[in-house]
Tab-separated table of C-alpha atoms and ligand atoms in Angstrom:
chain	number	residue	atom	x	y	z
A	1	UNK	CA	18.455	-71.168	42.551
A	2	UNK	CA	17.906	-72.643	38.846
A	3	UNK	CA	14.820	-73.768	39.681
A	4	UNK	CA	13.487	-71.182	41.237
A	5	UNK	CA	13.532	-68.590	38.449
A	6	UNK	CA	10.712	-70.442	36.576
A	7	UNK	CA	8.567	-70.142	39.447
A	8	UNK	CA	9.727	-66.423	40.137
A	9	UNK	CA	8.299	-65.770	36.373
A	10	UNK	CA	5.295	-67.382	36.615
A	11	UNK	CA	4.380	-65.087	40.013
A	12	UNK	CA	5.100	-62.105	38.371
A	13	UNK	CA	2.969	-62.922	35.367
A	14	UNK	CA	0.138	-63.486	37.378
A	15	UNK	CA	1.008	-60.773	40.129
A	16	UNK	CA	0.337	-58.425	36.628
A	17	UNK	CA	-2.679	-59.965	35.557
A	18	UNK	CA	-3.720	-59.636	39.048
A	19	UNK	CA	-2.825	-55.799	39.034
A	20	UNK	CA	-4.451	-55.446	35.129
A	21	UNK	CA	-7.884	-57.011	36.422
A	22	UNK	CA	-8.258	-55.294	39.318
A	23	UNK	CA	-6.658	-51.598	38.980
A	24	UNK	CA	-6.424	-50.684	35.624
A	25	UNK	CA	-9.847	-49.470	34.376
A	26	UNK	CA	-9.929	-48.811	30.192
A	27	UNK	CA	-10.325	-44.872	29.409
A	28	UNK	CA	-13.986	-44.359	29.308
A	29	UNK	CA	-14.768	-42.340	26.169
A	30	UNK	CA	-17.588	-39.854	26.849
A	31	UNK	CA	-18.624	-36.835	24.590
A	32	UNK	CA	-18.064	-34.459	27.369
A	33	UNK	CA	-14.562	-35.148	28.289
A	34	UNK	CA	-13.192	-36.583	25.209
A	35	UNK	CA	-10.468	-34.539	24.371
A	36	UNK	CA	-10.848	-34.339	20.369
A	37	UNK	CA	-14.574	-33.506	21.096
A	38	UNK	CA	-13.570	-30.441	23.560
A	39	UNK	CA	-10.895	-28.987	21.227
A	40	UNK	CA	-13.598	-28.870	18.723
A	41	UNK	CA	-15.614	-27.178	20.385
A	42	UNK	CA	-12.883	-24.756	21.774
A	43	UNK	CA	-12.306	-24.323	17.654
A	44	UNK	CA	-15.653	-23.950	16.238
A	45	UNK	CA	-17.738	-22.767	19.112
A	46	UNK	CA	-19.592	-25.513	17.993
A	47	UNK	CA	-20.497	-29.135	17.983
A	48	UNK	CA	-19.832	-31.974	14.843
A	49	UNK	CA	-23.822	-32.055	14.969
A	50	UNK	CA	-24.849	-27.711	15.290
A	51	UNK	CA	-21.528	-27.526	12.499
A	52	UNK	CA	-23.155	-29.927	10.139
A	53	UNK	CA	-26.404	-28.835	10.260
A	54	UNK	CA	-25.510	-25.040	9.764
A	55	UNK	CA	-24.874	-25.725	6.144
A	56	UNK	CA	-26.677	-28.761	5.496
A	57	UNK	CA	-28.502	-26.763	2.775
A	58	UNK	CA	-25.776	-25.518	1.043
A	59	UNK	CA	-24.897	-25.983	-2.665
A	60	UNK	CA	-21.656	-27.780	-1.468
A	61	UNK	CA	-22.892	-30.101	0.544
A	62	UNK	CA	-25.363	-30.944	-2.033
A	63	UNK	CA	-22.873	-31.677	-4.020
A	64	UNK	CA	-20.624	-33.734	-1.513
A	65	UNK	CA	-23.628	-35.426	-1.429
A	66	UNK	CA	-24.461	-36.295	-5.308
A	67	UNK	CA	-20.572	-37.021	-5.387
A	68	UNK	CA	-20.818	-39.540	-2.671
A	69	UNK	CA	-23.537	-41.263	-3.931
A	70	UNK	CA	-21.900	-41.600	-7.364
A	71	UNK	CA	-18.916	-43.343	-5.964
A	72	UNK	CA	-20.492	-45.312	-2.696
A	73	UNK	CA	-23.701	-45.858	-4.158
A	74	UNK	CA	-27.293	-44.645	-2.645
A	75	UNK	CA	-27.645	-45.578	1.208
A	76	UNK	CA	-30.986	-47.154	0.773
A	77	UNK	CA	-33.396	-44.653	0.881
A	78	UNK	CA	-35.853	-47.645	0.159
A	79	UNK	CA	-36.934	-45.894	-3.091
A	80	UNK	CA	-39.465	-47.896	-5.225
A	81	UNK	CA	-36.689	-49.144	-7.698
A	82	UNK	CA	-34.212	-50.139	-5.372
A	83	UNK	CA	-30.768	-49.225	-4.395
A	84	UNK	CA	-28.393	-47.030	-6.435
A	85	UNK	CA	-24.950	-49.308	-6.975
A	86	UNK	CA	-21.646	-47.338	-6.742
A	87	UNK	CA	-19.361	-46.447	-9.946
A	88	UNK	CA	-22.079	-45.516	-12.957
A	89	UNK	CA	-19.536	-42.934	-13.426
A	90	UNK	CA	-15.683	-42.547	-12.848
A	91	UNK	CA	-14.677	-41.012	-9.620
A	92	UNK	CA	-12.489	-38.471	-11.743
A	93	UNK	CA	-16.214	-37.610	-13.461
A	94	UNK	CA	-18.033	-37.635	-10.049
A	95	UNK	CA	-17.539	-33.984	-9.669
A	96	UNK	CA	-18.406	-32.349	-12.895
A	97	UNK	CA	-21.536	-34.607	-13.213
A	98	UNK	CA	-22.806	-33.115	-9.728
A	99	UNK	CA	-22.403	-29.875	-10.905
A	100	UNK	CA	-24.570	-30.196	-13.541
A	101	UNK	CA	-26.902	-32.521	-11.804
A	102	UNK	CA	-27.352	-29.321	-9.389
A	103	UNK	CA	-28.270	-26.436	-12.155
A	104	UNK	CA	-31.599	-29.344	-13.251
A	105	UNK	CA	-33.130	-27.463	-9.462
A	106	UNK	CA	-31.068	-24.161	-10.318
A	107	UNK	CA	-27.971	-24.402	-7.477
A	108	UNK	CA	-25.026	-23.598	-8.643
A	109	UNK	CA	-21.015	-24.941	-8.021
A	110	UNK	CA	-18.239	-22.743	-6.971
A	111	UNK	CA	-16.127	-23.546	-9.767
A	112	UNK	CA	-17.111	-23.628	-13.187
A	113	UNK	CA	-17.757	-27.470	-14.742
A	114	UNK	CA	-16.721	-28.417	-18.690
A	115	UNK	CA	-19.249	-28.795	-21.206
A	116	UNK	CA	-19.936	-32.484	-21.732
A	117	UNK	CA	-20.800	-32.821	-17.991
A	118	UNK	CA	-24.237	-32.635	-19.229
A	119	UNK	CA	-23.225	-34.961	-21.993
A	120	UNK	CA	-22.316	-37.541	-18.815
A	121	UNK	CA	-25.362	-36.819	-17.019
A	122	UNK	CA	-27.521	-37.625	-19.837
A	123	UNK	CA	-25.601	-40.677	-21.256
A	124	UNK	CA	-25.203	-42.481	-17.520
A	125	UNK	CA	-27.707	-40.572	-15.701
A	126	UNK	CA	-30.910	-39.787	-17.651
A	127	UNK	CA	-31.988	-42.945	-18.303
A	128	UNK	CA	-33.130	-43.306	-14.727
A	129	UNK	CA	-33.467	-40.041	-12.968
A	130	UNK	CA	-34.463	-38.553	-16.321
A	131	UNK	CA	-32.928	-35.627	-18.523
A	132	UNK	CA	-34.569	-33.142	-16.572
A	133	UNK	CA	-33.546	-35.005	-13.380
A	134	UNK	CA	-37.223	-35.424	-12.355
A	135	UNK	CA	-37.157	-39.358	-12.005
A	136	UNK	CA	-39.586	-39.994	-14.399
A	137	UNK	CA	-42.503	-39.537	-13.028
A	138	UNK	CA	-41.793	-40.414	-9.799
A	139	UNK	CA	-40.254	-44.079	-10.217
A	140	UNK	CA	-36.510	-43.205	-9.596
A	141	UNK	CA	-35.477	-40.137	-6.976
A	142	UNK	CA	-36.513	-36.619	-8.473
A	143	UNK	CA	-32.802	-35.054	-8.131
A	144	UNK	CA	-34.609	-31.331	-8.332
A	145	UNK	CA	-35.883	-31.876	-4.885
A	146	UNK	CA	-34.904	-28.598	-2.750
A	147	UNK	CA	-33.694	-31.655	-0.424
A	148	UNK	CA	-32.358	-34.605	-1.729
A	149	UNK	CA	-34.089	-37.774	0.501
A	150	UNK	CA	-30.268	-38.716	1.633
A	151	UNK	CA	-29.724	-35.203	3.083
A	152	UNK	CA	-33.118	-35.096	4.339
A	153	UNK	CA	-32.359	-38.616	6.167
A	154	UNK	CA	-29.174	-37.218	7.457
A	155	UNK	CA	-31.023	-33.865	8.941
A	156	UNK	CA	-33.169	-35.959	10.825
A	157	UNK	CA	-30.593	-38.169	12.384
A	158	UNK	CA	-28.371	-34.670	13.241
A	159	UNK	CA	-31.252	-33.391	14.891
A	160	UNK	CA	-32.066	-36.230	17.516
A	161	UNK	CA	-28.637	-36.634	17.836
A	162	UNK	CA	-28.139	-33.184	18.320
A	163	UNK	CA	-31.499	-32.893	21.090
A	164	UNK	CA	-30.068	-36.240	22.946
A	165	UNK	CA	-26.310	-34.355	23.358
A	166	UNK	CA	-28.523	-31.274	25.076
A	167	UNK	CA	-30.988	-33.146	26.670
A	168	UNK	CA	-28.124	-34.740	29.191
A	169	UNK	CA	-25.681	-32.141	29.684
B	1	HEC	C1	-30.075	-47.881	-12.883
B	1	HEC	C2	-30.739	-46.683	-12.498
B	1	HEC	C3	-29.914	-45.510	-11.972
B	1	HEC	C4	-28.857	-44.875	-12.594
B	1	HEC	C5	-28.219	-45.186	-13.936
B	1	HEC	C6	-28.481	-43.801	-11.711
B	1	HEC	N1	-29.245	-43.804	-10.583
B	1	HEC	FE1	-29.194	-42.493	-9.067
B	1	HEC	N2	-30.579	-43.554	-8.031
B	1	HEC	C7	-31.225	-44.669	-8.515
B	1	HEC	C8	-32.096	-45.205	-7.470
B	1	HEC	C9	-33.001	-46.434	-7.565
B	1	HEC	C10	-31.932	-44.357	-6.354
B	1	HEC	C11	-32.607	-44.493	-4.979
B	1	HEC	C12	-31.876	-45.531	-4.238
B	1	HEC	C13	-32.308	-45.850	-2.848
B	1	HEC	O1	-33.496	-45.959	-2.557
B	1	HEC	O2	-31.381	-46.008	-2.031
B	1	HEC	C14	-30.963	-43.330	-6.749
B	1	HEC	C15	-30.541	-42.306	-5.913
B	1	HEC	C16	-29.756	-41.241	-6.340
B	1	HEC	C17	-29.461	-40.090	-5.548
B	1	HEC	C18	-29.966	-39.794	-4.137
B	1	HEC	C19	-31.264	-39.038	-4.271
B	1	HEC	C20	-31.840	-38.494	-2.980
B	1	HEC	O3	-32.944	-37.919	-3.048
B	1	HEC	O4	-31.196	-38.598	-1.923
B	1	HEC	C21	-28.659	-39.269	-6.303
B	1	HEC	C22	-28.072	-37.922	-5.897
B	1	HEC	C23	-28.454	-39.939	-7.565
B	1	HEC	N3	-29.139	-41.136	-7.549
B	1	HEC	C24	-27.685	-39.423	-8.601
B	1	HEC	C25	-27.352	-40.140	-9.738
B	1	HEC	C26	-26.385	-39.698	-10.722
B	1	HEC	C27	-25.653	-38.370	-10.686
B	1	HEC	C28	-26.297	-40.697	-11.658
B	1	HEC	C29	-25.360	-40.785	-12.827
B	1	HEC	C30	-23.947	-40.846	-12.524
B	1	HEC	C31	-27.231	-41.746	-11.266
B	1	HEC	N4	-27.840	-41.378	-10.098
B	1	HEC	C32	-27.456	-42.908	-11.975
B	1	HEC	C33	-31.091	-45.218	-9.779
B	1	HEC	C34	-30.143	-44.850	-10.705
């Protein structure tokens, strides 16, 4: 009996893998009957891509987007004077510096920003993009674009995205 309870082990190792291999598929993730993916829908009436898009020109995304930048760094827009490293300014600064990055093309932020964010802006900021923000004459990113090359980018990518999600359903 001893000796065969090694053998009795091994068989029902391999009687698993057997089962594994042959009947047990992975979950197939697909867009159409992923659960997270239908609740949104069911929440927003809308998809990630049609939600994103709806207020892709709004003055707080904009400014999502300038924060972002500030602490990840520029995603290589491929701009003449290369990339844009991460942390110029302190995360804690990100926000107020946006704010008044935005007012250089006249948006505006929700809440009001202190005084020496312009102070920031000029002292990290201006000496590439410029004090007016216009990227000195064209050799960093003008920041008074009415869309920013990065959000631009990002528009185009939601919108194939977006046509390839209608073109198969
Ligand atoms: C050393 C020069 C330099 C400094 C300093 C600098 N930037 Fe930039 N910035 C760049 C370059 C170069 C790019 C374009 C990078 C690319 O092609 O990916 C860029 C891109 C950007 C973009 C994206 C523009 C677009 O059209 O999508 C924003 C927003 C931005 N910078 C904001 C700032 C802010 C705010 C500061 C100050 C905290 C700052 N930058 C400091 C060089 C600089």
């Amino acid at each position: 009996m001893q000796k065969i309870i090694p053998f009795l082990a091994m068989l029902i190792v391999l009687a698993y893998a057997v089962y594994n291999a042959k009947f047990r598929h992975p979950e197939k993730v697909d867009t159409k009957t992923n659960r997270h993916y239908k609740e949104h829908i069911k929440t927003y009436k809308t998809t990630h891509y049609e939600d994103e898009l709806s207020h892709i020109n709004s003055d707080e995304y904009t400014k999502e987007y300038i924060i972002k930048v500030i602490n990840q760094g520029s995603n290589s827009l491929d701009f003449k004077s290369g990339v844009m490293e991460a942390g110029f300014a302190r995360p804690d600064d990100a926000e107020k510096i946006a704010c008044y990055t935005m007012t250089l093309s006249g948006r505006k932020c929700k809440k009001a920003y202190p005084e020496d964010a312009a102070m920031f802006y000029t002292s990290i900021c201006g000496g590439c993009h410029g004090n007016d923000g216009k990227g000195l004459g064209g050799v960093y990113p003008d920041l008074n674009k009415a869309k920013m090359l990065g959000i631009e980018n990002r528009e185009m990518f939601l919108k194939s995205m977006h046509k390839q999600q209608s073109d198969t359903k």
